[in-house]
Amino acid sequence: MNDIIENGIIDVNCNGNVYGNGNVYGNGNGIMNGGIIVAENDNDVVIPEVPPNKRRRKKSIVWEYFTTENVSPDCTKACCKQCNRSFAYITGKKQAGTSHLKRHILGICPVNRPKQEKNQQLTPYTPRSQNGTLTAPPRKRCRASPGSVTIALDQERCIHEIARMIILHDYPTNMVEHPGFIDFTRILQPHFSMVSFDSVHSEIVSIYTREKKLLADILAEIPGRVSLTMDFWTSDQTVGYAILTGQFIDADWRLNSRVLKFVLVPFPDSQVAFNHAVVSCLSEWGLGSKLFALAVDQSFANEAVIGNLRGLLSLKNSDMLNGQLLVANCYARAVSRMALAALEATREAVAKVRDSVKYVKVSASREENFNKLRLQLQNPCTESLVIDNRRMWNSTYQMLSIALELKEVFSCLDACDPNYEQALSMDDWKCIEVLCVYLKLFSDAVDILTTENYPTANVFFHDAFKLQMELTHGALSEDNYISNFVRPLYEKFDRYWRDCCVVLAMAVAMDPRFKLKLVEFSFAKVFGEEAEMWLRTVDDGIHELYFEYVAQTLPLPSIYVEQRYEGGFIKAEAHQDEEETLIPTDGLTDFDVYISEISSNHQTKSELDQYLDESLLPRGGSQEFDVLEWWKLNRIKYPTLSKMAADILSLPFATVSGDSVFDTVSKKLDSNRGSLKPGTLEALVCANNWLQFGMQQSAAPVLDVSNMCIKMENQIS
């Protein structure tokens, strides 16, 4: 019977056996046809196979750089052709991969390293023949699959992303010269040419310039004015820096807060040093006629400095209440000063709590015993103890509040741990309890500043009023300890309240849910018999400001003709009907504008009075009220008042950023930043703020990987 082999399939119809040693056993003759053995009888059939020592050809690119050598019958190693270093490859029945060989060639090989450092990129190894002559470089196999895309190295974009990374995360500008960064980049992308500090610096300035142009375009289109905040940063040198931030309502009625200037102040003790910083900011951005208000803080601005700044504001912005819109005390700093004063008054009890927490936290066994004791006492607190960061007072509050919830456990800790010697007395715990009550008040009062978006000015009044009332009640407490503890805090905040309550009240008056009704209610509680005087000050101020907007909104009729004085009047020829018009020159031009505004609208009430007399907008609802959106929708009804409302609602009451609200010390530049040139430092600080707020939509075109994959598939097919 015949055995038929077709298409690589063996059909054995006999009782013979097939052996894989390449020999044919049996009595019949085997016929070889095209490498196929066909048996013609019932003899054994054997199919020849590839000898076991003949392996498939090595295809990996690494074998252009490595050779294999047999160390023993069961062990084969790979040897680098460049440095003669050996690596494990085959040991017994296990075979290692080639990843470790690739890593050696790409960055670890000592022969390649000097070339990389010299040329800033990997120089491929060129194989040589046995006689030493150069051979052609090996061709790399390119595999393309729908799921993988090879993207060419973009050197310029890499430099841009490095500069952007340095700006965003405050990394040292010379990090590109650090050996660790160079090695990391070389391993990540061997073909990337390392850049110098000068190249990165140039790209940082380029980003700053581009972002500045975008911001300038936005400022050119704003419908209203800009308010400035000024803060002071120190450095290890004897110089300081003023950082000026602008707040404004843009064309889409959104509140913006952007750093505009970071300027060197070589002599911060000078009374006019900060005047120069403000003038340089206004001049650089062309805001001389758009300045509305200025906010500083008494931590760096004494009375003489504030007086000079008020004079400057009056000069630059005489139309806006003659420079009275100067907030001389930062809301966040005023609250922080009270928090620090409270912590200082209770420093001994706070130190005992801190030592107790450290005692438990620094040892795993102690913390385990502490938790066991907490379970035994069935304490409901689920939070873990934390050691505070003394540079941020809210961190200390968090430590104290958690420890206060676990005071029962601390009180019993010395009974089961004889080494614990930091136990607090009942008086200490009462001290901590009172302290936590007021630290919570302070934390809640400034919580609005820690949100992602800076709040509009109307929200500050209620929080400041609430804090003022709580401190008043505490200072009048029948408990002597509480009254003695709170009274100094009340005196600190009362000074802030009296300095800023008028401007705060003008801001909340622009909220249609409250208007001046909330001011009347609040002032009656705070000032008592003096409430009427304070309320009249607010009412006069807001009306005076409104009429100044009216004067700018309604210009005098256009007149072009020879002017001459006749009997105290200017005789002029009108443009439309050529009738003679007499314009008085007695200094009451604003009054004439006011009369013109009333008569032209045929109203007995101005926009401001009409707005204040209308019913309050209902509060509540599931959606948060957007006061700017309300004024945007009502700007046709109140064309002049809406402009004033936009400027007032953008008033700044804090001079610090959201991440510095709880700081116990002022901002200080590190040694690296302090050593930079003022221009470079300003570019870093300003661009950081602009990028953080999304001023730049995209630094470079986004790679559409999905489309690239489709294009690659089309090329392959």
XYZ file of C-alpha atoms in Angstrom:
717
model
C 0.000 0.000 0.000
C 1.342 3.387 -0.878
C 1.986 6.296 1.483
C 0.813 9.558 -0.087
C 2.391 12.850 0.967
C 0.710 15.964 -0.402
C 0.971 19.617 0.644
C 3.150 18.743 3.569
C 0.632 16.160 4.940
C 1.785 12.599 5.537
C -0.805 9.857 5.070
C 0.538 6.618 6.441
C -1.557 3.601 5.381
C 0.852 0.920 6.482
C 1.951 -0.483 9.751
C 5.421 0.954 9.465
C 6.949 3.519 11.805
C 8.288 6.959 11.031
C 11.600 7.862 12.624
C 13.056 11.361 12.816
C 16.726 10.525 12.354
C 16.823 11.025 8.621
C 17.145 7.270 7.762
C 14.606 5.044 6.049
C 14.118 1.592 7.572
C 12.368 -1.223 5.774
C 12.663 -3.666 2.943
C 11.181 -1.485 0.248
C 12.708 1.319 -1.651
C 11.837 4.880 -0.890
C 11.383 7.325 -3.683
C 12.497 10.914 -3.038
C 10.482 13.437 -5.035
C 11.066 17.128 -4.252
C 12.231 16.399 -0.731
C 9.269 14.053 -0.132
C 9.845 10.389 0.556
C 7.136 8.069 -0.733
C 7.136 4.444 0.387
C 5.777 1.930 -2.038
C 5.180 -0.915 0.369
C 4.423 -1.561 4.020
C 7.905 -0.719 5.132
C 8.843 1.973 7.696
C 8.850 5.574 6.406
C 11.097 8.282 7.860
C 10.734 12.031 7.106
C 14.058 13.897 7.189
C 14.136 16.816 9.648
C 16.363 19.840 10.238
C 19.283 18.896 12.448
C 18.699 20.043 16.019
C 21.847 22.204 16.120
C 20.721 24.317 13.161
C 18.766 27.360 14.583
C 16.874 30.077 12.761
C 18.807 33.186 11.725
C 19.059 35.909 14.370
C 17.063 38.920 13.166
C 17.441 41.417 16.002
C 19.470 44.544 15.237
C 21.546 43.994 18.382
C 23.445 41.170 16.660
C 25.159 43.783 14.522
C 26.828 44.886 17.782
C 27.202 41.527 19.575
C 28.678 38.122 18.936
C 27.878 34.904 20.764
C 30.436 32.619 22.352
C 29.978 29.261 24.022
C 31.266 29.295 27.566
C 30.182 25.725 28.262
C 27.873 23.173 26.609
C 24.943 24.639 28.558
C 25.936 28.303 28.593
C 26.253 30.852 25.773
C 27.036 34.511 26.305
C 26.688 37.647 24.148
C 29.863 39.700 23.763
C 29.826 43.409 22.822
C 31.981 44.096 19.773
C 32.891 47.557 21.078
C 33.784 47.083 24.735
C 34.146 43.241 24.856
C 31.776 43.057 27.797
C 29.872 39.773 28.156
C 26.201 39.356 28.953
C 24.070 36.345 29.754
C 22.222 34.943 26.757
C 21.616 31.185 27.083
C 21.953 29.324 30.371
C 20.885 25.724 30.339
C 17.417 25.493 28.833
C 16.573 29.173 29.475
C 17.169 31.859 26.883
C 17.456 35.551 27.808
C 15.954 38.291 25.631
C 17.754 41.119 23.886
C 16.349 44.089 25.813
C 19.365 44.303 28.112
C 21.647 44.194 25.071
C 19.747 47.108 23.481
C 20.045 49.183 26.622
C 23.788 48.580 26.664
C 24.212 49.873 23.114
C 21.864 52.861 23.548
C 23.528 54.471 26.519
C 25.551 52.303 28.848
C 28.391 51.155 26.602
C 31.508 53.146 27.633
C 32.664 53.314 24.016
C 29.463 55.062 22.945
C 29.342 57.410 25.963
C 32.300 59.687 25.006
C 30.843 60.018 21.515
C 27.454 60.935 22.894
C 28.938 63.536 25.222
C 30.962 65.000 22.399
C 28.309 64.970 19.702
C 25.298 65.156 22.053
C 23.774 62.193 20.214
C 24.407 58.495 19.717
C 26.863 57.579 16.939
C 25.823 54.212 15.558
C 28.409 51.449 15.619
C 29.773 50.634 12.166
C 30.730 46.973 11.773
C 34.106 46.088 10.261
C 35.131 43.099 8.255
C 37.784 40.698 9.397
C 40.504 42.620 7.542
C 39.519 45.863 9.307
C 37.828 47.631 6.404
C 34.536 49.395 6.951
C 31.417 47.614 5.849
C 28.102 49.140 4.982
C 25.899 49.848 7.972
C 23.244 47.231 8.492
C 19.792 47.953 7.222
C 17.237 48.130 9.964
C 14.065 46.219 9.462
C 11.009 48.453 9.633
C 7.920 46.839 10.949
C 4.669 48.686 10.541
C 1.445 47.670 12.174
C -1.878 49.433 12.602
C -1.260 49.825 16.334
C 2.200 51.389 16.191
C 3.343 54.685 14.710
C 6.895 55.963 14.438
C 7.059 59.732 14.982
C 10.104 61.663 13.881
C 12.043 63.554 16.534
C 11.077 67.238 16.672
C 14.066 68.973 18.230
C 12.438 72.418 18.378
C 9.319 71.143 20.069
C 11.414 69.270 22.618
C 13.209 72.503 23.509
C 9.863 74.280 23.760
C 8.455 71.630 26.120
C 11.549 71.758 28.323
C 11.209 75.549 28.623
C 7.501 75.242 29.314
C 8.167 72.614 31.986
C 10.683 74.902 33.694
C 8.158 77.768 33.661
C 5.205 75.760 34.939
C 6.942 73.943 37.774
C 9.554 76.477 38.891
C 12.419 74.175 38.008
C 15.961 75.604 37.937
C 16.694 77.164 34.588
C 20.075 75.410 34.417
C 18.579 71.946 34.933
C 19.403 71.154 31.287
C 23.070 71.087 32.317
C 22.561 68.715 35.264
C 24.185 65.296 34.658
C 21.130 63.435 35.934
C 18.813 65.212 33.507
C 21.250 64.655 30.633
C 21.450 60.905 31.340
C 17.687 60.612 31.680
C 17.089 62.429 28.389
C 19.741 60.357 26.628
C 18.097 57.103 27.684
C 14.645 58.416 26.834
C 15.636 59.657 23.366
C 19.238 58.957 22.291
C 18.895 61.068 19.151
C 17.907 64.229 21.005
C 20.686 66.820 20.917
C 21.055 68.238 24.410
C 20.523 71.969 24.618
C 22.402 74.645 26.483
C 21.125 77.077 29.075
C 21.164 79.861 26.480
C 18.851 77.904 24.163
C 16.347 77.214 26.926
C 16.544 80.816 28.137
C 15.807 82.036 24.623
C 12.748 79.771 24.426
C 11.504 80.948 27.841
C 11.661 84.557 26.659
C 9.913 83.554 23.439
C 7.028 81.965 25.381
C 6.797 85.040 27.614
C 6.702 87.379 24.610
C 4.034 85.351 22.843
C 1.828 85.116 25.943
C 2.270 88.811 26.643
C 0.964 89.648 23.186
C -2.136 87.497 23.778
C -2.814 89.206 27.101
C -2.285 92.658 25.587
C -4.931 91.864 22.965
C -7.392 90.891 25.707
C -6.699 94.069 27.701
C -7.227 96.182 24.597
C -10.776 94.835 24.236
C -12.001 95.044 27.842
C -15.022 97.353 28.226
C -14.051 98.741 31.628
C -11.061 99.424 33.831
C -8.294 97.440 35.535
C -7.584 97.222 39.261
C -4.101 96.398 40.524
C -2.881 94.433 43.518
C 0.698 94.735 44.683
C 2.630 92.284 46.836
C 6.261 92.246 47.914
C 8.676 89.311 47.577
C 12.079 89.103 49.208
C 15.311 87.342 48.277
C 18.598 86.353 49.861
C 20.072 89.565 48.522
C 19.215 92.983 49.919
C 16.804 93.704 47.059
C 13.112 92.957 46.786
C 10.564 92.468 44.057
C 7.091 93.921 43.596
C 4.566 91.698 41.863
C 1.590 93.521 40.365
C -1.537 91.632 39.376
C -4.347 93.075 37.288
C -8.011 92.216 37.792
C -10.602 93.083 35.164
C -13.806 91.995 33.489
C -13.170 90.883 29.923
C -15.402 91.298 26.884
C -17.307 88.113 27.806
C -18.047 89.398 31.330
C -15.664 87.003 33.046
C -13.412 88.011 35.921
C -9.724 87.723 35.102
C -6.715 87.912 37.402
C -3.323 88.045 35.676
C 0.181 88.968 36.764
C 1.221 92.033 34.790
C 4.598 92.995 36.224
C 7.376 91.519 38.349
C 9.719 94.399 38.917
C 12.947 94.765 40.885
C 12.750 97.102 43.899
C 16.404 97.792 44.810
C 15.536 100.125 47.688
C 12.325 98.822 49.302
C 12.718 101.174 52.269
C 12.229 104.177 50.030
C 8.784 105.755 50.318
C 8.436 106.143 46.541
C 9.953 102.794 45.525
C 6.549 101.194 45.011
C 5.272 104.231 43.131
C 7.879 103.526 40.474
C 6.705 99.898 40.265
C 3.088 100.965 39.671
C 4.063 103.601 37.108
C 6.239 101.140 35.168
C 3.363 98.624 35.073
C 0.826 101.189 33.849
C 3.238 102.516 31.250
C 4.235 99.091 29.907
C 0.641 97.916 29.439
C -0.847 101.267 28.428
C -3.228 101.390 31.407
C -2.674 104.987 32.436
C -6.290 105.921 31.665
C -7.809 102.597 32.751
C -6.680 102.291 36.361
C -9.633 101.870 38.728
C -8.323 100.819 42.156
C -5.173 99.653 43.924
C -4.776 97.099 46.730
C -1.648 96.791 48.902
C -0.907 95.461 52.381
C 0.468 97.080 55.491
C 2.987 94.246 55.943
C 5.300 96.079 53.523
C 3.504 99.394 52.971
C 3.631 101.721 55.965
C 1.533 104.869 56.279
C 4.029 106.970 54.323
C 4.110 104.467 51.438
C 0.318 104.191 51.420
C 0.021 107.974 51.397
C 2.309 108.226 48.386
C 0.414 105.484 46.568
C -2.888 107.210 47.288
C -1.490 110.400 45.795
C -0.353 108.478 42.723
C -3.780 106.858 42.363
C -5.431 110.262 42.633
C -3.135 111.598 39.916
C -3.619 108.659 37.560
C -7.318 108.225 38.263
C -8.791 111.481 39.523
C -12.210 110.617 38.064
C -12.693 107.616 40.372
C -13.413 109.230 43.751
C -10.177 111.207 43.518
C -7.983 108.224 44.387
C -9.993 107.027 47.375
C -10.335 103.494 45.948
C -7.162 102.258 47.596
C -7.459 99.093 49.699
C -4.620 99.443 52.183
C -5.018 96.064 53.868
C -5.079 92.596 52.333
C -8.057 90.539 53.531
C -6.085 87.270 53.561
C -3.138 88.832 55.383
C -5.443 90.464 57.963
C -6.971 87.075 58.781
C -3.559 85.373 58.829
C -2.253 87.945 61.284
C -5.105 87.083 63.644
C -4.418 83.361 63.266
C -0.744 83.862 64.065
C -1.619 86.036 67.055
C -3.947 83.313 68.364
C -1.262 80.652 67.936
C 1.289 82.832 69.682
C -1.058 83.405 72.631
C -1.414 79.631 73.095
C 2.080 78.580 72.020
C 2.772 76.454 75.141
C -0.325 74.289 74.726
C 0.253 74.062 70.970
C 3.847 72.931 71.559
C 2.620 70.163 73.886
C 0.195 68.895 71.259
C 2.880 69.010 68.577
C 5.301 67.046 70.791
C 2.603 64.491 71.599
C 1.774 63.974 67.939
C 5.446 63.623 67.072
C 5.913 61.090 69.860
C 3.237 58.879 68.333
C 4.015 59.416 64.633
C 7.785 58.902 64.626
C 7.514 55.273 65.754
C 5.461 52.607 63.996
C 5.088 50.594 67.176
C 3.902 53.629 69.147
C 1.363 54.506 66.473
C 0.131 50.919 66.484
C -0.285 50.986 70.271
C -2.023 54.357 70.021
C -4.526 52.969 67.506
C -5.158 49.910 69.683
C -5.907 52.184 72.611
C -8.241 54.238 70.407
C -10.172 51.082 69.514
C -10.375 50.028 73.148
C -11.800 53.436 74.105
C -14.157 53.304 71.091
C -13.122 56.768 69.983
C -15.240 57.790 66.932
C -12.476 59.776 65.228
C -11.459 58.152 61.930
C -8.717 60.577 60.893
C -5.037 59.890 61.428
C -2.708 62.164 63.340
C -0.662 64.597 61.258
C 2.419 66.666 62.019
C 1.919 70.255 60.969
C 3.847 72.375 58.523
C 4.643 75.473 60.561
C 4.902 77.602 57.440
C 1.120 77.274 56.945
C -1.217 78.006 59.842
C -4.096 75.929 58.449
C -1.788 72.897 58.702
C -1.357 73.613 62.421
C -5.129 73.949 62.745
C -5.598 70.550 61.110
C -3.122 68.944 63.523
C -4.797 70.532 66.551
C -8.352 69.695 65.495
C -7.558 65.997 64.975
C -5.613 65.817 68.239
C -8.542 67.476 70.024
C -10.873 64.727 68.834
C -8.392 62.185 70.219
C -7.739 63.955 73.532
C -9.306 61.036 75.421
C -6.741 58.676 73.919
C -3.855 61.044 74.700
C -5.107 61.384 78.276
C -4.875 57.610 78.761
C -1.691 57.090 76.787
C 0.651 57.581 79.728
C -1.071 54.728 81.587
C -0.056 52.145 78.969
C 3.145 53.825 77.797
C 5.395 54.940 80.688
C 7.752 56.710 78.244
C 5.057 59.196 77.218
C 5.737 62.382 79.176
C 3.971 65.035 77.060
C 0.486 64.615 78.546
C -1.687 67.751 78.448
C -3.717 68.998 81.393
C -7.428 69.802 81.207
C -6.600 73.511 81.044
C -4.344 72.825 78.074
C -7.120 70.991 76.264
C -9.572 73.827 76.964
C -7.039 76.251 75.529
C -6.742 74.108 72.384
C -10.518 73.814 72.136
C -11.038 77.598 72.178
C -8.158 78.076 69.751
C -9.644 75.592 67.265
C -13.003 77.380 67.354
C -11.453 80.623 66.139
C -8.960 79.017 63.777
C -11.944 77.402 62.073
C -13.599 80.815 61.785
C -10.453 82.229 60.211
C -10.114 79.269 57.844
C -13.727 79.553 56.702
C -13.357 83.307 56.238
C -10.566 82.969 53.652
C -11.767 79.742 52.072
C -13.287 81.748 49.205
C -9.762 82.723 48.134
C -8.606 79.128 47.713
C -11.056 78.299 44.931
C -9.840 77.865 41.379
C -11.542 81.055 40.201
C -10.959 84.318 42.030
C -14.235 85.508 43.620
C -16.035 88.694 42.653
C -15.888 91.516 45.187
C -19.480 91.165 46.376
C -18.814 87.906 48.259
C -16.315 89.430 50.683
C -18.785 91.611 52.583
C -20.814 88.809 54.142
C -17.741 86.815 55.281
C -16.086 89.906 56.748
C -19.314 90.899 58.528
C -19.748 87.387 59.954
C -16.176 87.360 61.246
C -16.590 90.827 62.759
C -19.724 89.744 64.639
C -18.149 86.508 65.954
C -15.142 88.384 67.279
C -17.405 90.993 68.865
C -19.375 88.315 70.704
C -16.188 86.609 71.813
C -14.693 89.823 73.151
C -17.870 90.385 75.203
C -18.044 86.801 76.493
C -18.749 86.233 80.182
C -15.973 83.642 80.224
C -12.901 85.622 81.205
C -10.518 83.286 79.405
C -12.434 83.579 76.111
C -12.870 87.365 76.356
C -9.191 87.883 77.181
C -8.201 85.584 74.348
C -10.483 87.150 71.717
C -10.196 90.856 72.562
C -6.755 91.388 70.906
C -8.003 89.533 67.834
C -11.113 91.693 67.688
C -9.036 94.870 67.846
C -6.904 93.709 64.909
C -9.854 92.904 62.685
C -11.870 95.945 63.736
C -9.155 98.143 62.234
C -9.466 96.233 58.964
C -13.260 96.459 59.045
C -13.327 100.224 59.551
C -10.738 100.753 56.801
C -12.488 98.612 54.191
C -16.189 98.369 55.100
C -17.211 101.259 52.820
C -15.608 99.703 49.740
C -16.909 96.270 50.781
C -20.406 97.739 51.077
C -20.197 99.372 47.634
C -19.282 95.979 46.182
C -22.167 94.094 47.820
C -24.537 96.869 46.695
C -23.891 95.688 43.126
C -25.377 92.293 44.025
C -29.098 92.443 43.097
C -29.891 89.949 45.862
C -28.706 92.335 48.598
C -28.078 95.888 47.315
C -27.909 98.375 50.204
C -30.418 96.423 52.301
C -27.771 94.018 53.545
C -25.517 96.983 54.309
C -28.249 98.611 56.406
C -28.871 95.363 58.285
C -25.167 94.681 58.917
C -24.155 98.204 59.887
C -26.950 98.379 62.455
C -25.494 95.314 64.196
C -21.863 96.374 63.998
C -21.962 100.144 64.531
C -25.131 100.602 66.568
C -25.890 104.310 66.877
C -23.145 105.157 64.365
C -24.747 103.004 61.679
C -26.583 105.922 60.051
C -23.372 107.879 59.570
C -21.562 104.915 58.018
C -24.514 104.102 55.778
C -24.666 107.694 54.548
C -20.954 107.507 53.701
C -21.575 104.439 51.560
C -24.605 105.978 49.846
C -22.774 109.232 49.084
C -19.741 107.388 47.780
C -21.662 105.121 45.433
C -23.711 108.029 44.021
C -20.622 110.182 43.538
C -18.928 107.348 41.690
C -21.995 106.805 39.524
C -22.169 110.442 38.431
C -18.515 110.281 37.417
C -19.418 107.384 35.114
C -22.324 109.437 33.802
C -19.940 112.278 32.979
C -17.807 109.912 30.908
C -20.723 108.129 29.266
C -22.623 111.239 28.105
C -20.211 113.696 26.451
C -21.165 117.295 25.716
C -22.698 118.131 22.288
C -20.005 118.394 19.638
C -19.237 122.051 18.787
C -16.757 123.469 16.348
C -16.602 127.199 15.987
C -14.753 130.240 17.167
C -15.070 130.548 20.938
C -15.042 133.827 22.825
C -16.069 134.936 26.260
C -19.199 137.071 26.456
C -20.645 137.812 29.855
C -19.270 134.704 31.516
C -20.360 132.364 28.707
C -18.649 130.784 25.728
C -20.437 131.696 22.522
C -20.359 128.801 20.106
C -22.074 127.847 16.873
C -23.873 124.524 17.072
C -23.114 121.825 14.533
C -26.652 120.789 13.587
C -28.884 123.854 13.255
C -26.201 126.557 13.471
C -28.000 128.237 16.352
C -25.933 129.999 18.925
C -25.453 128.021 22.152
C -24.271 129.522 25.373
C -22.153 127.154 27.499
C -21.585 128.317 31.088
C -18.016 128.442 32.380
C -18.756 128.561 36.083
C -17.212 125.141 36.858
C -20.514 123.243 37.099
C -20.057 121.163 33.978
C -20.695 117.888 35.838
C -23.991 119.301 37.066
C -25.020 120.147 33.517
C -24.165 116.624 32.405
C -26.252 115.219 35.226
C -29.252 117.384 34.221
C -28.724 116.386 30.600
C -28.800 112.716 31.520
C -32.026 113.072 33.484
C -33.833 115.142 30.854
C -32.708 113.004 27.921
C -34.104 109.831 29.477
C -37.272 111.567 30.703
C -36.844 109.906 34.078
C -37.058 111.310 37.544
C -34.624 108.687 38.797
C -31.147 107.808 37.678
C -30.176 104.267 36.756
C -28.583 103.832 40.180
C -31.653 104.981 42.119
C -33.931 102.926 39.919
C -31.764 99.826 40.544
C -31.580 100.384 44.318
C -35.336 100.974 44.644
C -36.330 97.807 42.808
C -37.140 94.641 44.745
C -34.328 92.329 45.723
C -33.670 89.334 43.553
C -34.771 86.121 45.347
C -31.959 84.075 46.831
C -31.620 80.315 46.851
C -32.153 77.706 44.174
C -30.066 74.778 43.066
C -27.807 76.804 40.783
C -25.163 79.162 42.090
C -25.905 82.792 41.338
C -23.579 84.440 38.810
C -23.633 88.177 39.488
C -21.593 88.976 36.375
C -24.010 87.039 34.181
C -26.895 89.028 35.687
C -25.263 92.342 34.824
C -24.412 91.078 31.364
C -28.090 90.308 30.743
C -29.194 93.662 32.210
C -26.596 95.924 30.595
C -29.179 97.265 28.125
C -31.485 98.257 30.950
C -28.604 99.802 32.909
C -26.064 100.906 30.258
C -24.103 103.229 32.558
C -24.569 101.438 35.859
C -23.508 98.096 34.369
C -20.095 99.554 33.482
C -19.638 100.795 37.029
C -20.811 97.445 38.411
C -18.251 95.567 36.296
C -15.404 97.687 37.649
C -16.586 97.459 41.259
C -17.109 93.689 41.112
C -13.518 93.252 39.900
C -12.163 95.099 42.951
C -9.374 93.080 44.614
C -9.432 92.621 48.380
C -6.491 90.211 48.598
C -2.962 90.755 47.342
C -1.816 87.121 47.589
C -2.529 84.174 45.327
C -4.689 81.257 46.387
C -1.724 79.034 47.257
C -0.342 81.660 49.668
C -3.492 82.402 51.667
C -2.349 80.425 54.727
C 1.357 81.291 54.587
C 2.956 82.424 57.831
C 5.901 84.080 56.063
C 6.130 86.292 53.009
C 7.199 84.943 49.646
C 10.937 84.537 49.244
C 12.883 83.690 46.111
C 15.300 80.787 46.355
C 18.979 81.270 45.615
C 18.624 80.006 42.062
C 15.852 82.420 41.098
C 17.409 85.257 43.053
C 20.599 84.966 40.976
C 18.774 85.418 37.662
C 18.641 88.659 35.752
C 15.488 90.746 36.412
C 14.256 90.290 32.847
C 14.579 86.508 33.000
C 12.940 86.365 36.398
C 10.003 88.470 35.231
C 9.545 86.228 32.199
C 9.429 83.136 34.432
C 6.996 84.563 37.004
C 4.614 86.159 34.525
C 4.606 83.289 32.039
C 3.988 80.831 34.883
C 0.821 82.697 35.817
C -0.358 83.022 32.230
C 0.198 79.363 31.410
C -1.430 78.233 34.642
C -4.584 80.120 33.756
C -4.689 78.695 30.263
C -3.743 81.821 28.310
C -2.069 79.638 25.740
C -4.408 77.138 24.109
C -1.659 74.946 22.740
C 2.105 75.337 22.634
C 2.284 73.238 19.501
C -0.161 71.334 17.265
C -1.573 68.311 19.024
C -0.495 65.044 17.433
C -3.535 63.238 16.046
C -2.347 59.676 16.511
C -5.545 58.131 15.168
C -5.196 59.932 11.804
C -1.518 59.058 11.664
C -2.380 55.396 12.146
C -4.873 55.550 9.264
C -2.276 57.180 7.012
C 0.258 54.536 7.978
C -2.184 51.743 7.159
C -2.858 53.273 3.744
C 0.874 53.456 3.046
C 1.350 49.838 4.076
C -1.544 48.618 1.970
